[in-house]
């Protein structure tokens, strides 16, 4: 995985990453709706780091991507006809996924989404769900390219945008795994690591359905 958990002492660096990103997004065609101190709030960032839910990717000059991953969602998610009915703890939801402007269009966003799906598989989640502010075409293209499906459009409230239309997306892990024929928890694999990666060289791995190869 490229993503790693941010450390508590990295809060100032993480905050700077998001504030710089908000500055970089000004004037862009796609609508994100983030505002300094409002979303993501300092409290949200600190709490996510403390809970081990904020992940980053490092570049040569510091953090180049960040995302918060947990099972919390806006109350507006209720009442949506999702692809599968399951309790909150079986769902993974990414928040505040951002990639530095200098690193965009280099596949970093796709790498982040790939790692999110890998985390979901390893932790036994059944689906990944998210919402995007209507008009954020770049983010929609990213998630669609990784296999997410559009579910519904709904007006929801967030502090940074007020009552606004959001587009809901979902990725079903069970359907994906059945189609790929993957045994995600193959206990006989000698190379399996706690984070879901693999220490066995691919050319010598004798488990062709290994999820770590995803």
Coordinates of C-alpha atoms in Angstrom, one line a residue:
X1 CA 0.0 0.0 0.0
X2 CA 1.1 3.5 -0.7
X3 CA -1.1 5.0 2.0
X4 CA 0.2 5.1 5.5
X5 CA -1.4 6.3 8.8
X6 CA -0.5 9.9 9.7
X7 CA 1.1 10.3 13.1
X8 CA -0.2 12.6 15.8
X9 CA 2.7 15.0 15.5
X10 CA 2.0 15.4 11.8
X11 CA -1.2 17.4 12.3
X12 CA 0.4 20.8 11.4
X13 CA 1.7 19.2 8.2
X14 CA -1.7 17.6 7.3
X15 CA -3.5 20.9 8.0
X16 CA -1.1 22.7 5.7
X17 CA -1.6 20.1 3.0
X18 CA -5.4 20.7 3.0
X19 CA -5.1 24.5 3.3
X20 CA -2.7 24.6 0.4
X21 CA -5.0 22.3 -1.6
X22 CA -7.9 24.6 -1.0
X23 CA -5.9 27.5 -2.3
X24 CA -4.9 25.4 -5.3
X25 CA -8.5 24.5 -6.1
X26 CA -9.7 28.1 -6.3
X27 CA -10.9 28.9 -9.8
X28 CA -11.0 25.3 -10.9
X29 CA -14.0 24.1 -13.0
X30 CA -14.9 21.2 -10.7
X31 CA -16.8 22.0 -7.5
X32 CA -15.4 20.7 -4.3
X33 CA -16.8 23.1 -1.7
X34 CA -14.0 22.9 0.9
X35 CA -13.2 25.9 3.0
X36 CA -10.4 26.5 5.5
X37 CA -11.4 25.8 9.0
X38 CA -14.9 24.6 8.0
X39 CA -14.1 21.5 6.0
X40 CA -12.1 19.7 6.8
X41 CA -12.1 21.2 10.3
X42 CA -9.0 21.1 12.5
X43 CA -11.0 19.0 15.0
X44 CA -12.0 16.5 12.3
X45 CA -8.4 16.2 11.2
X46 CA -7.0 15.8 14.7
X47 CA -9.7 13.3 15.7
X48 CA -9.1 11.3 12.5
X49 CA -5.4 11.1 13.2
X50 CA -6.0 10.1 16.8
X51 CA -8.3 7.3 15.7
X52 CA -5.9 6.1 13.1
X53 CA -8.3 6.9 10.3
X54 CA -6.3 9.6 8.4
X55 CA -3.9 8.2 5.7
X56 CA -1.3 10.0 3.6
X57 CA 1.0 9.4 0.7
X58 CA 4.5 10.9 0.9
X59 CA 6.3 12.6 -2.0
X60 CA 9.8 14.0 -2.3
X61 CA 8.6 17.3 -0.8
X62 CA 6.1 16.1 1.8
X63 CA 2.5 14.9 1.7
X64 CA 1.1 14.6 -1.8
X65 CA -2.3 12.9 -1.0
X66 CA -4.5 12.4 2.0
X67 CA -7.8 10.7 2.8
X68 CA -9.8 9.9 5.9
X69 CA -11.4 6.4 6.0
X70 CA -14.0 5.2 8.5
X71 CA -17.6 4.0 8.8
X72 CA -19.2 7.3 9.5
X73 CA -21.6 9.0 7.1
X74 CA -24.0 11.9 6.7
X75 CA -27.5 11.1 8.0
X76 CA -28.7 11.7 4.4
X77 CA -27.3 8.2 3.5
X78 CA -30.4 6.8 5.3
X79 CA -33.2 6.2 2.9
X80 CA -31.0 5.6 -0.1
X81 CA -31.6 2.3 -2.0
X82 CA -28.1 1.0 -1.8
X83 CA -26.9 -2.2 -3.6
X84 CA -26.7 -4.1 -0.3
X85 CA -28.3 -3.8 3.1
X86 CA -25.8 -4.2 5.9
X87 CA -25.0 -2.5 9.2
X88 CA -22.8 0.6 9.4
X89 CA -19.7 -1.4 10.6
X90 CA -19.7 -3.3 7.4
X91 CA -19.3 -0.2 5.3
X92 CA -16.2 1.9 4.6
X93 CA -16.5 5.6 3.7
X94 CA -13.7 7.7 2.4
X95 CA -13.7 11.4 3.3
X96 CA -11.7 14.4 2.2
X97 CA -9.7 12.6 -0.5
X98 CA -7.2 15.1 -1.8
X99 CA -4.2 15.1 -4.1
X100 CA -1.7 17.9 -4.4
X101 CA -2.2 19.9 -7.6
X102 CA 1.4 19.2 -8.7
X103 CA 0.7 15.4 -8.5
X104 CA -2.7 15.3 -10.2
X105 CA -3.1 13.4 -13.5
X106 CA -0.3 11.1 -12.4
X107 CA -2.4 8.2 -11.1
X108 CA -2.1 9.2 -7.5
X109 CA -5.9 9.4 -7.0
X110 CA -6.4 6.0 -8.6
X111 CA -3.7 4.6 -6.3
X112 CA -5.5 6.0 -3.2
X113 CA -8.8 4.5 -4.3
X114 CA -7.1 1.2 -4.9
X115 CA -5.7 1.2 -1.4
X116 CA -9.1 2.1 0.1
X117 CA -10.7 -0.9 -1.6
X118 CA -7.8 -3.1 -0.4
X119 CA -8.4 -1.9 3.2
X120 CA -12.1 -2.6 2.8
X121 CA -11.4 -6.1 1.6
X122 CA -8.9 -6.9 4.3
X123 CA -11.2 -5.6 7.1
X124 CA -14.1 -7.7 5.7
X125 CA -16.3 -4.8 4.6
X126 CA -19.1 -5.4 2.2
X127 CA -19.2 -2.1 0.4
X128 CA -17.5 1.3 0.1
X129 CA -19.9 4.3 -0.1
X130 CA -19.3 8.0 -0.6
X131 CA -20.9 11.2 -1.7
X132 CA -19.6 13.9 -4.1
X133 CA -20.7 17.5 -4.4
X134 CA -22.7 17.8 -7.6
X135 CA -20.4 19.3 -10.2
X136 CA -17.2 17.6 -9.1
X137 CA -16.7 15.9 -12.4
X138 CA -13.1 15.0 -11.9
X139 CA -13.9 13.0 -8.7
X140 CA -16.8 11.3 -10.4
X141 CA -14.6 10.2 -13.3
X142 CA -12.1 8.9 -10.8
X143 CA -14.5 6.7 -8.9
X144 CA -16.3 5.5 -12.0
X145 CA -13.0 4.4 -13.5
X146 CA -12.3 2.3 -10.4
X147 CA -15.6 0.4 -10.6
X148 CA -18.0 2.5 -8.4
X149 CA -21.6 2.9 -9.6
X150 CA -23.8 5.9 -9.3
X151 CA -26.7 5.2 -6.9
X152 CA -28.7 8.4 -6.4
X153 CA -28.6 12.2 -6.1
X154 CA -29.8 13.7 -2.8
X155 CA -29.8 17.1 -1.1
X156 CA -27.8 16.9 2.1
X157 CA -26.4 19.3 4.6
X158 CA -22.7 19.9 5.4
X159 CA -21.3 22.9 7.2
X160 CA -19.2 24.0 4.3
X161 CA -21.9 23.8 1.6
X162 CA -25.2 24.1 3.4
X163 CA -28.1 22.2 1.8
X164 CA -26.7 21.1 -1.5
X165 CA -27.1 18.3 -4.0
X166 CA -24.7 15.4 -3.6
X167 CA -24.2 12.4 -5.8
X168 CA -23.9 9.0 -4.1
X169 CA -21.6 6.2 -5.2
X170 CA -21.1 2.7 -4.1
X171 CA -18.6 -0.2 -4.7
X172 CA -19.8 -3.7 -3.7
X173 CA -16.9 -5.8 -2.4
X174 CA -18.8 -9.1 -2.3
X175 CA -19.8 -8.9 -6.0
X176 CA -16.3 -7.8 -6.9
X177 CA -14.7 -10.7 -5.0
X178 CA -17.1 -13.3 -6.4
X179 CA -16.4 -12.1 -9.9
X180 CA -12.7 -12.2 -9.4
X181 CA -12.8 -15.6 -7.6
X182 CA -10.6 -14.3 -4.8
X183 CA -10.0 -16.0 -1.5
X184 CA -9.3 -12.9 0.6
X185 CA -8.4 -14.7 3.7
X186 CA -6.4 -17.6 2.4
X187 CA -4.8 -18.7 5.6
X188 CA -2.1 -20.8 3.9
X189 CA -0.4 -17.8 2.3
X190 CA 3.1 -17.5 3.8
X191 CA 3.5 -14.0 2.6
X192 CA 0.5 -12.4 4.1
X193 CA 1.1 -9.3 6.2
X194 CA -1.2 -7.5 8.7
X195 CA -1.8 -4.6 6.4
X196 CA -2.9 -6.9 3.5
X197 CA 0.2 -6.6 1.5
X198 CA 2.5 -9.5 0.6
X199 CA 6.1 -10.1 1.2
X200 CA 6.3 -13.0 -1.3
X201 CA 7.8 -12.2 -4.7
X202 CA 5.0 -12.3 -7.3
X203 CA 7.0 -14.6 -9.5
X204 CA 7.3 -17.3 -6.8
X205 CA 3.8 -16.9 -5.2
X206 CA 1.8 -20.1 -5.5
X207 CA -1.6 -18.5 -4.7
X208 CA -2.9 -17.0 -8.0
X209 CA -6.1 -15.7 -6.2
X210 CA -4.1 -13.7 -3.6
X211 CA -5.9 -10.4 -2.8
X212 CA -2.5 -8.7 -2.2
X213 CA -1.9 -8.8 -5.9
X214 CA -5.0 -6.7 -6.6

